[in-house]
């Protein structure tokens, strides 16, 4: 069980900067700035902001890495589906440039750059804006971390913004390249669905990890609980509180997606979004179930603890209670009075020994009847 | 009580593969596949996929086992009610073939093959799709297992998909064969109602089993609680968390069924569905009540535990407190000072014995007043 | 307090057959029967099914006991209000006959015979169907039992079905006979209201009984809690869980009654139903309050338990801690070394006694400062 | 703290008759009476039913005590606002007479006389009926008591019914007499608002009292918790459960008042009712907050209790553990074997003393490392 | 950790006057006054009421401190945006004067002066009225305090009322002066949005502070919990209960703002309010999460407490249980019987020592097997 021991340590965890209180920094950092001022809130996770573009339709596809934002614009105005992906958010100028070209509201750009937003979907008529959380579980510390992924669905164009380099979209690119499945035949809305689905599927990975942790700790709890078990349970509870914050808005997000009447979303894609909604519900269900289980574990821990103390107390009580009167008897005949006739009697010693035996057996009998031994 | 001892053991239970974390595997296994890709998720529970068809109306019925999917199609297009039943899901080709013939959306086929879905009903205009969970209680380990049953209600045709071989539909087949009751007179929608009702009724069996477990553990709790009782309560709580996951979506499912305006569902069948809704509500009520009871049991266990410790502590305290001062007095007169006049006095010994008696009786009196003995 | 001691004993209670798990038996017994098959589920509570009829209007009334169902039918078709009452449900043929005559749907008849349904009201256009629970508190065991009462409101006719013989409707019959109050002037809907009101009022009797129990146990809890108190609290909680199952659907039932637009219910009666709704709300409120109180009692019990242990521990600690060092000192001077100069000194003995006194007083002072004694 | 000691004593409290279970008596007392039968349920709080009437408009006002109901009727039919106030409810004849004159439904009269109703507002087209609870805190016992106040808003007339003599309406009368504020200029609906507001404001007084109690007990809890503290917390919780029963329906009541489209309520008065709604919300918020605080106190009490036990245990353990081995060593050299060379050695005694010293210091060192002393 | 020690002390905290029970004083102070009577409820936080006015449009701005209310009126009627700010509320005459000029309802003025209102937004057609709470965390005591800020949005004019001197609006004034951002170009509705946003952003600062406290206490809890930790957790819980009271109405407030159809609010501003709504949701989410965490901490504390007691008990039990039988044996051979052959035997002493050794080792072995040492 020791491999998990380093989990949930507070303060020393590398991912600890990005925890709950981190979310407050936005407001503090931004006080004094007018609303809509572009400022990147969050850790700088990549060296250099990187832009890539994929442009495709049923018959062809183009994939390019771009130097400047303007290079992407030539693709955006075509009839083909264009996917512009931005890795890294600290170059606010580039984000601003994209915003200008596609007519994105400054508040939206601000939200893209503020990596502490909750998941949500907003329909701005000309485009749909989605904020998602990519859940990552730090294998080292077991702590949950979340990277923000923002999606903009414009006409024929999808723009995705990510904080860091590595993503869960590689398999989607591969599918576009090879033309497998429906993706090359469908429009930009289907691409947004696919991207959202990829991020949502990542929740399952995190849940699976947590599920395994629960099973481990459960086993430990029922087999050999110790002070560490308690810390593990507490840590788990803490992570789940965090996870719930990312999970609960998801349902509303997908629901809005599903009922949206925006012309940007094709009726055929709706069926897929319904599927996504089921996933969101399943994630919520499981998160809730995990919460119930962890509560049960805390209660059970307390009961087991109490049980154990009972065991310890019983042994102490039995030992002490048997020997205390015996020692007292021995103490009496250890007194130095001159006038103690029993001491001189030749049957005094064996008599006292027999008395002690009787008392001792009586005690044992008493405990047996109480089912303590 | 020992017969239940093997219950809820974690890790060693045969049904353990199909537990909560199992639900996550879907997403993990399927990452990289495009949405709608057909892949069977779950255990392979039968050797060979088996197809049977029943075709009936008020006047006749046909029952056949089929070799290929295509054989079933001749029945499907008639005016008679056709029930195609599929046991085993690993032969994705067969499922695909059915989907093609009846015009089923790939996402629906995907859901049929993914045995980790939550119960739900979706209306796809041309057909209605229902996912159900057949609750099974493993008699050996007391753990809850669920097998997925999917139903497709098309015009005049019902297709049911099951993971394993044995089902709870045998008595329905018997009713069709003998023509008892309303079933032969009614349409495909009534058949779907009957199938759903059979699955829902199975929940009652599981609840009854759990109810008996609760009574057993309750008795144990109030008569003679031990460490095992605690594990039993915890295990029960865990199973109930799982059961709730299968139970809660049921209500919405039946509600959707009831309010559906699909022409596939006859107005006369609605009355029966209302009855089904009552059943779903009753299942939910009972699950909730069980949850409340188990919570009460955990709290009570803790209190009983604490009570017992009190008992043990009292005995220890009484014994120790009576004898500690007595032993001290004996210790004094066991000292070897030369100048101890009491030792030589001829009333010293009886005097000390009387003193001890007084102290002892005083102690007993003190405890009696505190109602400890 | 001992008179309550026999309460809530599990397994041995006479009413235990009709407990929660009993509700499951329906499904189990009925598996294999087609829906709507008439079968009586529940205990057979009377020897012989008994039919009585009351027929009245403002000017006259007739009261008769009937041999066969058909005798009642002559009254049913008149303009007068006819109340047919059935005691005992095991003669399914009679129920069936009534159903046939009044055109009752087989599912409704099935529900009438299945005594494990939850309270509900269903509007079947031609008639309104109400299932109620008559709450009975077994004075011997304190356990809650429920008898099912079904009401059918047809045009000018009310049919009531009861499981057993004794009912709470006698005072209504008396009122019809004497013509007191509004009942003889009003229609069948008012009679149904009166019957429902009588059953609902019975909840108050049960709640009053439980309220008294709570007060008793509360007193016991705060004055002299023991292991029995805990069992009583737990038993109370259990009964309340059961009661809540019967209480909660009540509100929706009455609400449906109130908003019903059925022509069978007169506008004037609506005002009375509003009053009934208030009663249902009050029952729910009180049930909830009782639940909160019982939770508080469990928590308080745990705290009191813990408090008591503290008391016991303190006495033990004080006694042991005072005498342990003193006994040690006595032990030292009880050693048999030849070379112990203190032993021979003529002030050795009194000196040691003074030393012991000082140590003892010091200990007492220490405990006083800690406020333990 | 002792002044509060008499609080929450169960059974002996003077106000105890009017507690929760009291609410059930209505149903029990009234069984057998037809609905709408007038019977006074509750304590008889005044010797004689007293009627007063105030009749006013912007220019004049009349105030009179009345002997019979009929005297009031002359005022009721004028254009001026008439406020008829009834103190005491046991003279059902008077209430009946009022009902007859103003055309009040018998069920409403029944509700006025039944002092165990929950707060509510009902619109009977010709008049609006409001039931309120005047919260009183018994300064002696700290228990919450509620007196029922019913208001009838008819055209140009307001009738108020109170159980007892003293009321919280005196300042309203004063305002009418002096013509201060808006009251003389406004209609009957504003008077009803003012009366309701007066009753609602009284909740704040009760909440303030409870708030002070919470602060007292909180201080006690954190400074010097004892068995009494627990009883106080439990008593507080109990009272809050009661208070919640009176508080929660209030919100709906005021909401109905606010959205009412009755012509009896002037548009200008609506603004004032909105204010009332805010008050109701604030009362609910505070009640909820108090509930949370009391829960926290119970949990904290348990933890503090547990903490204290720890302290006690540590002292016992340290003392016992240090002296037990020392006493054993002394015991060894107190044995009377002839052949014990250490006893004769001239360094035997000091050697053993040094050994004891080392063992003792070692123990102390061990405990220091564990941070127990 | 000691720097936090002074936190949450009850009764002695300087900010304690403004706590929960303070909210009740309004009702008590105001009893007897007619509704709408202007009276200032709350602490007097500034010496002198101070009025400032800012008047601006895209091209110019004026900023002035005013002596009398009337001076401000000349600005109010222009086409430019006028912001009148009032610091201090005890000069009810000034507030009244403003009310008269702008046609504000007396109830609104009353609410402005009553600093114990809950956050809310009311649309009075001619103007919109907003009550906000500025959350302040007393760095000294860690207690949460709230200052009320009221906003009136009239046509082209915004009036803000504050209790004290210092505010969080300085950066907005700066922005108006410098003309940065959108503010000078937008209307009065945007100014109200900006002011509300500034107050809401202040919640984040309080949450951040609390988040840090949680982390500190969490660390303390898992590393070295003591009685102080418990008080800290309890204090934190208490503050959170308070914070929740200010937080929850916020969401509804902003929601009303967002869906308002008032012509006073421009369509362009709605986008910004949507952003505000996200903030309110985030504040609620975080408050909830903190509540969950604190609950978890209380439970964990109890478990850790129980764990520690286990440790202490084990040491005591092991020591006592090993030495109690040994001391008994020594006691036997300390008896003074004449006839004890073992005493004279030359192997008696070593034999007994060996016996003791065996017993001691046996005990240690027993405990090892039980994993207690």
Tab-separated table of N, CA and C in Angstrom, chain B residues 38-139:
chain	number	residue	atom	x	y	z
B	38	UNK	N	-18.705	0.439	-34.014
B	38	UNK	CA	-19.313	-0.666	-33.292
B	38	UNK	C	-18.255	-1.503	-32.608
B	39	UNK	N	-18.299	-1.554	-31.308
B	39	UNK	CA	-17.399	-2.391	-30.548
B	39	UNK	C	-18.144	-2.875	-29.330
B	40	UNK	N	-17.986	-4.171	-29.028
B	40	UNK	CA	-18.705	-4.721	-27.892
B	40	UNK	C	-17.920	-4.448	-26.623
B	41	UNK	N	-18.560	-3.758	-25.677
B	41	UNK	CA	-17.919	-3.462	-24.410
B	41	UNK	C	-18.593	-4.285	-23.328
B	42	UNK	N	-17.812	-5.098	-22.645
B	42	UNK	CA	-18.377	-5.912	-21.577
B	42	UNK	C	-17.831	-7.323	-21.680
B	43	UNK	N	-18.213	-8.146	-20.725
B	43	UNK	CA	-17.799	-9.529	-20.692
B	43	UNK	C	-18.499	-10.311	-21.801
B	44	UNK	N	-17.836	-11.311	-22.320
B	44	UNK	CA	-18.498	-12.198	-23.277
B	44	UNK	C	-19.182	-13.285	-22.482
B	45	UNK	N	-20.518	-13.229	-22.404
B	45	UNK	CA	-21.224	-14.097	-21.467
B	45	UNK	C	-21.769	-15.364	-22.101
B	46	UNK	N	-21.849	-15.443	-23.398
B	46	UNK	CA	-22.286	-16.686	-24.043
B	46	UNK	C	-21.278	-17.082	-25.116
B	47	UNK	N	-21.297	-18.371	-25.418
B	47	UNK	CA	-20.353	-18.905	-26.405
B	47	UNK	C	-20.666	-18.341	-27.785
B	48	UNK	N	-21.938	-18.419	-28.135
B	48	UNK	CA	-22.371	-18.127	-29.483
B	48	UNK	C	-23.593	-17.220	-29.435
B	49	UNK	N	-23.599	-16.228	-30.304
B	49	UNK	CA	-24.772	-15.361	-30.382
B	49	UNK	C	-25.953	-16.176	-30.920
B	50	UNK	N	-27.094	-16.087	-30.244
B	50	UNK	CA	-28.234	-16.907	-30.606
B	50	UNK	C	-29.422	-16.008	-30.959
B	51	UNK	N	-30.054	-16.249	-32.081
B	51	UNK	CA	-31.216	-15.473	-32.511
B	51	UNK	C	-32.465	-16.335	-32.486
B	52	UNK	N	-33.518	-15.812	-31.871
B	52	UNK	CA	-34.810	-16.503	-31.960
B	52	UNK	C	-35.846	-15.502	-32.419
B	53	UNK	N	-36.870	-16.016	-33.082
B	53	UNK	CA	-37.941	-15.134	-33.540
B	53	UNK	C	-39.284	-15.723	-33.133
B	54	UNK	N	-40.173	-14.855	-32.674
B	54	UNK	CA	-41.568	-15.261	-32.453
B	54	UNK	C	-42.426	-14.332	-33.301
B	55	UNK	N	-43.349	-14.921	-34.014
B	55	UNK	CA	-44.223	-14.125	-34.873
B	55	UNK	C	-45.646	-14.543	-34.565
B	56	UNK	N	-46.510	-13.574	-34.216
B	56	UNK	CA	-47.850	-13.984	-33.778
B	56	UNK	C	-48.881	-12.902	-34.065
B	57	UNK	N	-50.123	-13.352	-34.174
B	57	UNK	CA	-51.261	-12.444	-34.035
B	57	UNK	C	-52.335	-13.210	-33.267
B	58	UNK	N	-53.522	-12.683	-33.244
B	58	UNK	CA	-54.547	-13.296	-32.412
B	58	UNK	C	-54.804	-14.749	-32.785
B	59	UNK	N	-54.556	-15.101	-34.022
B	59	UNK	CA	-54.957	-16.417	-34.515
B	59	UNK	C	-53.828	-17.449	-34.582
B	60	UNK	N	-52.591	-17.025	-34.703
B	60	UNK	CA	-51.506	-17.997	-34.905
B	60	UNK	C	-50.240	-17.515	-34.222
B	61	UNK	N	-49.258	-18.424	-34.127
B	61	UNK	CA	-47.928	-17.963	-33.724
B	61	UNK	C	-46.878	-18.909	-34.283
B	62	UNK	N	-45.696	-18.347	-34.569
B	62	UNK	CA	-44.547	-19.111	-35.070
B	62	UNK	C	-43.385	-18.845	-34.134
B	63	UNK	N	-42.613	-19.881	-33.804
B	63	UNK	CA	-41.426	-19.686	-32.968
B	63	UNK	C	-40.275	-20.412	-33.632
B	64	UNK	N	-39.171	-19.727	-33.889
B	64	UNK	CA	-38.061	-20.357	-34.612
B	64	UNK	C	-36.728	-19.871	-34.087
B	65	UNK	N	-35.739	-20.757	-34.111
B	65	UNK	CA	-34.370	-20.311	-33.868
B	65	UNK	C	-33.743	-20.068	-35.234
B	66	UNK	N	-32.978	-18.977	-35.337
B	66	UNK	CA	-32.477	-18.581	-36.653
B	66	UNK	C	-30.972	-18.763	-36.757
B	67	UNK	N	-30.513	-19.054	-37.949
B	67	UNK	CA	-29.070	-19.152	-38.194
B	67	UNK	C	-28.472	-17.805	-38.522
B	68	UNK	N	-29.134	-17.064	-39.391
B	68	UNK	CA	-28.602	-15.764	-39.804
B	68	UNK	C	-29.656	-14.687	-39.552
B	69	UNK	N	-29.196	-13.463	-39.537
B	69	UNK	CA	-30.097	-12.340	-39.324
B	69	UNK	C	-31.141	-12.258	-40.436
B	70	UNK	N	-30.684	-12.545	-41.641
B	70	UNK	CA	-31.577	-12.346	-42.787
B	70	UNK	C	-32.850	-13.191	-42.707
B	71	UNK	N	-32.713	-14.372	-42.086
B	71	UNK	CA	-33.905	-15.215	-41.952
B	71	UNK	C	-35.032	-14.510	-41.216
B	72	UNK	N	-34.653	-13.624	-40.288
B	72	UNK	CA	-35.680	-12.972	-39.476
B	72	UNK	C	-36.452	-11.922	-40.263
B	73	UNK	N	-35.819	-11.453	-41.338
B	73	UNK	CA	-36.386	-10.288	-42.001
B	73	UNK	C	-37.720	-10.578	-42.658
B	74	UNK	N	-37.896	-11.801	-43.107
B	74	UNK	CA	-39.174	-12.132	-43.745
B	74	UNK	C	-40.364	-11.923	-42.810
B	75	UNK	N	-40.135	-12.167	-41.495
B	75	UNK	CA	-41.232	-11.980	-40.554
B	75	UNK	C	-41.500	-10.502	-40.295
B	76	UNK	N	-40.402	-9.745	-40.320
B	76	UNK	CA	-40.491	-8.372	-39.850
B	76	UNK	C	-41.440	-7.505	-40.656
B	77	UNK	N	-41.569	-7.811	-41.924
B	77	UNK	CA	-42.368	-6.914	-42.751
B	77	UNK	C	-43.854	-7.246	-42.786
B	78	UNK	N	-44.247	-8.270	-42.099
B	78	UNK	CA	-45.659	-8.634	-42.090
B	78	UNK	C	-46.472	-7.780	-41.132
B	79	UNK	N	-47.797	-7.989	-41.175
B	79	UNK	CA	-48.697	-7.262	-40.274
B	79	UNK	C	-48.687	-7.856	-38.861
B	80	UNK	N	-48.227	-9.083	-38.744
B	80	UNK	CA	-48.180	-9.742	-37.436
B	80	UNK	C	-47.103	-9.086	-36.575
B	81	UNK	N	-47.196	-9.318	-35.260
B	81	UNK	CA	-46.166	-8.823	-34.352
B	81	UNK	C	-44.975	-9.770	-34.400
B	82	UNK	N	-43.787	-9.232	-34.605
B	82	UNK	CA	-42.580	-10.038	-34.671
B	82	UNK	C	-41.639	-9.644	-33.546
B	83	UNK	N	-41.206	-10.677	-32.815
B	83	UNK	CA	-40.261	-10.420	-31.723
B	83	UNK	C	-38.968	-11.151	-32.023
B	84	UNK	N	-37.936	-10.376	-32.299
B	84	UNK	CA	-36.615	-10.954	-32.552
B	84	UNK	C	-35.789	-10.785	-31.300
B	85	UNK	N	-35.273	-11.897	-30.776
B	85	UNK	CA	-34.488	-11.838	-29.557
B	85	UNK	C	-33.048	-12.245	-29.850
B	86	UNK	N	-32.089	-11.451	-29.381
B	86	UNK	CA	-30.672	-11.740	-29.605
B	86	UNK	C	-30.008	-11.995	-28.263
B	87	UNK	N	-29.429	-13.182	-28.077
B	87	UNK	CA	-28.658	-13.482	-26.858
B	87	UNK	C	-27.172	-13.441	-27.170
B	88	UNK	N	-26.458	-12.557	-26.521
B	88	UNK	CA	-25.016	-12.428	-26.777
B	88	UNK	C	-24.766	-11.283	-27.728
B	89	UNK	N	-23.751	-10.477	-27.408
B	89	UNK	CA	-23.538	-9.248	-28.170
B	89	UNK	C	-22.189	-9.183	-28.870
B	90	UNK	N	-21.344	-10.210	-28.716
B	90	UNK	CA	-19.984	-10.055	-29.221
B	90	UNK	C	-19.897	-10.171	-30.751
B	91	UNK	N	-20.933	-10.706	-31.368
B	91	UNK	CA	-20.907	-10.791	-32.836
B	91	UNK	C	-21.467	-9.477	-33.410
B	92	UNK	N	-20.597	-8.467	-33.468
B	92	UNK	CA	-21.046	-7.126	-33.860
B	92	UNK	C	-21.595	-7.123	-35.282
B	93	UNK	N	-21.178	-8.088	-36.075
B	93	UNK	CA	-21.638	-8.128	-37.464
B	93	UNK	C	-23.142	-8.337	-37.536
B	94	UNK	N	-23.621	-9.267	-36.701
B	94	UNK	CA	-25.048	-9.557	-36.701
B	94	UNK	C	-25.861	-8.342	-36.292
B	95	UNK	N	-25.378	-7.682	-35.220
B	95	UNK	CA	-26.080	-6.485	-34.746
B	95	UNK	C	-26.113	-5.434	-35.858
B	96	UNK	N	-24.981	-5.297	-36.508
B	96	UNK	CA	-24.865	-4.356	-37.611
B	96	UNK	C	-25.883	-4.650	-38.711
B	97	UNK	N	-26.014	-5.928	-39.021
B	97	UNK	CA	-26.928	-6.358	-40.083
B	97	UNK	C	-28.373	-5.997	-39.738
B	98	UNK	N	-28.744	-6.246	-38.466
B	98	UNK	CA	-30.087	-5.874	-38.008
B	98	UNK	C	-30.273	-4.375	-38.150
B	99	UNK	N	-29.267	-3.628	-37.679
B	99	UNK	CA	-29.322	-2.175	-37.759
B	99	UNK	C	-29.566	-1.700	-39.184
B	100	UNK	N	-28.838	-2.285	-40.113
B	100	UNK	CA	-28.997	-1.874	-41.514
B	100	UNK	C	-30.419	-2.097	-41.999
B	101	UNK	N	-30.943	-3.310	-41.702
B	101	UNK	CA	-32.268	-3.622	-42.203
B	101	UNK	C	-33.349	-2.706	-41.654
B	102	UNK	N	-33.285	-2.437	-40.353
B	102	UNK	CA	-34.350	-1.660	-39.730
B	102	UNK	C	-34.050	-0.167	-39.696
B	103	UNK	N	-32.927	0.216	-40.276
B	103	UNK	CA	-32.605	1.636	-40.348
B	103	UNK	C	-32.292	2.238	-38.994
B	104	UNK	N	-31.567	1.488	-38.179
B	104	UNK	CA	-31.208	1.962	-36.843
B	104	UNK	C	-29.945	2.830	-36.935
B	105	UNK	N	-29.931	3.928	-36.239
B	105	UNK	CA	-28.793	4.851	-36.247
B	105	UNK	C	-27.561	4.174	-35.624
B	106	UNK	N	-26.370	4.389	-36.202
B	106	UNK	CA	-25.153	3.758	-35.654
B	106	UNK	C	-24.947	4.010	-34.160
B	107	UNK	N	-25.314	5.215	-33.687
B	107	UNK	CA	-25.127	5.492	-32.263
B	107	UNK	C	-25.982	4.572	-31.394
B	108	UNK	N	-27.162	4.233	-31.883
B	108	UNK	CA	-28.022	3.320	-31.138
B	108	UNK	C	-27.393	1.933	-31.093
B	109	UNK	N	-26.865	1.507	-32.206
B	109	UNK	CA	-26.195	0.195	-32.257
B	109	UNK	C	-25.016	0.187	-31.290
B	110	UNK	N	-24.289	1.295	-31.288
B	110	UNK	CA	-23.154	1.418	-30.363
B	110	UNK	C	-23.628	1.274	-28.915
B	111	UNK	N	-24.743	1.926	-28.597
B	111	UNK	CA	-25.283	1.846	-27.233
B	111	UNK	C	-25.720	0.433	-26.882
B	112	UNK	N	-26.264	-0.270	-27.871
B	112	UNK	CA	-26.691	-1.653	-27.616
B	112	UNK	C	-25.490	-2.512	-27.233
B	113	UNK	N	-24.379	-2.254	-27.897
B	113	UNK	CA	-23.190	-3.085	-27.677
B	113	UNK	C	-22.419	-2.673	-26.427
B	114	UNK	N	-22.610	-1.441	-26.007
B	114	UNK	CA	-21.900	-0.961	-24.819
B	114	UNK	C	-22.752	-1.276	-23.598
B	115	UNK	N	-22.352	-2.296	-22.845
B	115	UNK	CA	-23.204	-2.782	-21.754
B	115	UNK	C	-23.077	-1.979	-20.471
B	116	UNK	N	-22.466	-0.804	-20.557
B	116	UNK	CA	-22.304	-0.001	-19.342
B	116	UNK	C	-23.158	1.266	-19.369
B	117	UNK	N	-24.162	1.291	-20.198
B	117	UNK	CA	-25.024	2.476	-20.277
B	117	UNK	C	-25.982	2.542	-19.087
B	118	UNK	N	-26.503	3.721	-18.808
B	118	UNK	CA	-27.553	3.824	-17.792
B	118	UNK	C	-28.924	3.625	-18.449
B	119	UNK	N	-29.899	3.174	-17.675
B	119	UNK	CA	-31.229	2.954	-18.241
B	119	UNK	C	-31.778	4.236	-18.865
B	120	UNK	N	-32.350	4.128	-20.048
B	120	UNK	CA	-32.958	5.314	-20.668
B	120	UNK	C	-33.859	4.908	-21.826
B	121	UNK	N	-34.695	5.852	-22.230
B	121	UNK	CA	-35.580	5.649	-23.363
B	121	UNK	C	-35.401	6.819	-24.318
B	122	UNK	N	-35.163	6.505	-25.588
B	122	UNK	CA	-35.036	7.561	-26.579
B	122	UNK	C	-35.980	7.295	-27.741
B	123	UNK	N	-36.637	8.345	-28.156
B	123	UNK	CA	-37.592	8.237	-29.258
B	123	UNK	C	-36.916	8.728	-30.540
B	124	UNK	N	-36.674	7.804	-31.478
B	124	UNK	CA	-36.036	8.171	-32.749
B	124	UNK	C	-37.062	8.231	-33.885
B	125	UNK	N	-38.263	8.648	-33.570
B	125	UNK	CA	-39.364	8.808	-34.516
B	125	UNK	C	-39.747	7.463	-35.166
B	126	UNK	N	-38.815	6.858	-35.922
B	126	UNK	CA	-39.147	5.602	-36.591
B	126	UNK	C	-39.158	4.420	-35.638
B	127	UNK	N	-38.484	4.591	-34.557
B	127	UNK	CA	-38.423	3.507	-33.571
B	127	UNK	C	-38.134	4.109	-32.206
B	128	UNK	N	-38.462	3.339	-31.200
B	128	UNK	CA	-38.174	3.758	-29.820
B	128	UNK	C	-37.120	2.818	-29.267
B	129	UNK	N	-36.132	3.406	-28.567
B	129	UNK	CA	-35.008	2.621	-28.090
B	129	UNK	C	-34.985	2.674	-26.562
B	130	UNK	N	-34.947	1.500	-25.938
B	130	UNK	CA	-34.975	1.421	-24.478
B	130	UNK	C	-33.780	0.622	-23.984
B	131	UNK	N	-33.065	1.182	-23.015
B	131	UNK	CA	-32.012	0.423	-22.345
B	131	UNK	C	-32.485	0.104	-20.939
B	132	UNK	N	-32.400	-1.149	-20.561
B	132	UNK	CA	-32.818	-1.559	-19.225
B	132	UNK	C	-31.690	-2.315	-18.541
B	133	UNK	N	-31.797	-2.427	-17.248
B	133	UNK	CA	-30.826	-3.205	-16.487
B	133	UNK	C	-31.551	-4.341	-15.789
B	134	UNK	N	-31.129	-5.560	-16.082
B	134	UNK	CA	-31.680	-6.703	-15.367
B	134	UNK	C	-30.832	-6.897	-14.112
B	135	UNK	N	-31.440	-6.682	-12.936
B	135	UNK	CA	-30.689	-6.777	-11.684
B	135	UNK	C	-30.583	-8.233	-11.262
B	136	UNK	N	-29.379	-8.663	-11.014
B	136	UNK	CA	-29.159	-10.019	-10.536
B	136	UNK	C	-28.418	-9.947	-9.214
B	137	UNK	N	-28.844	-10.738	-8.238
B	137	UNK	CA	-28.115	-10.788	-6.974
B	137	UNK	C	-27.368	-12.116	-6.913
B	138	UNK	N	-26.062	-12.011	-6.823
B	138	UNK	CA	-25.241	-13.220	-6.731
B	138	UNK	C	-25.487	-13.851	-5.352
B	139	UNK	N	-26.146	-15.005	-5.339
B	139	UNK	CA	-26.514	-15.643	-4.068
B	139	UNK	C	-25.276	-15.952	-3.215
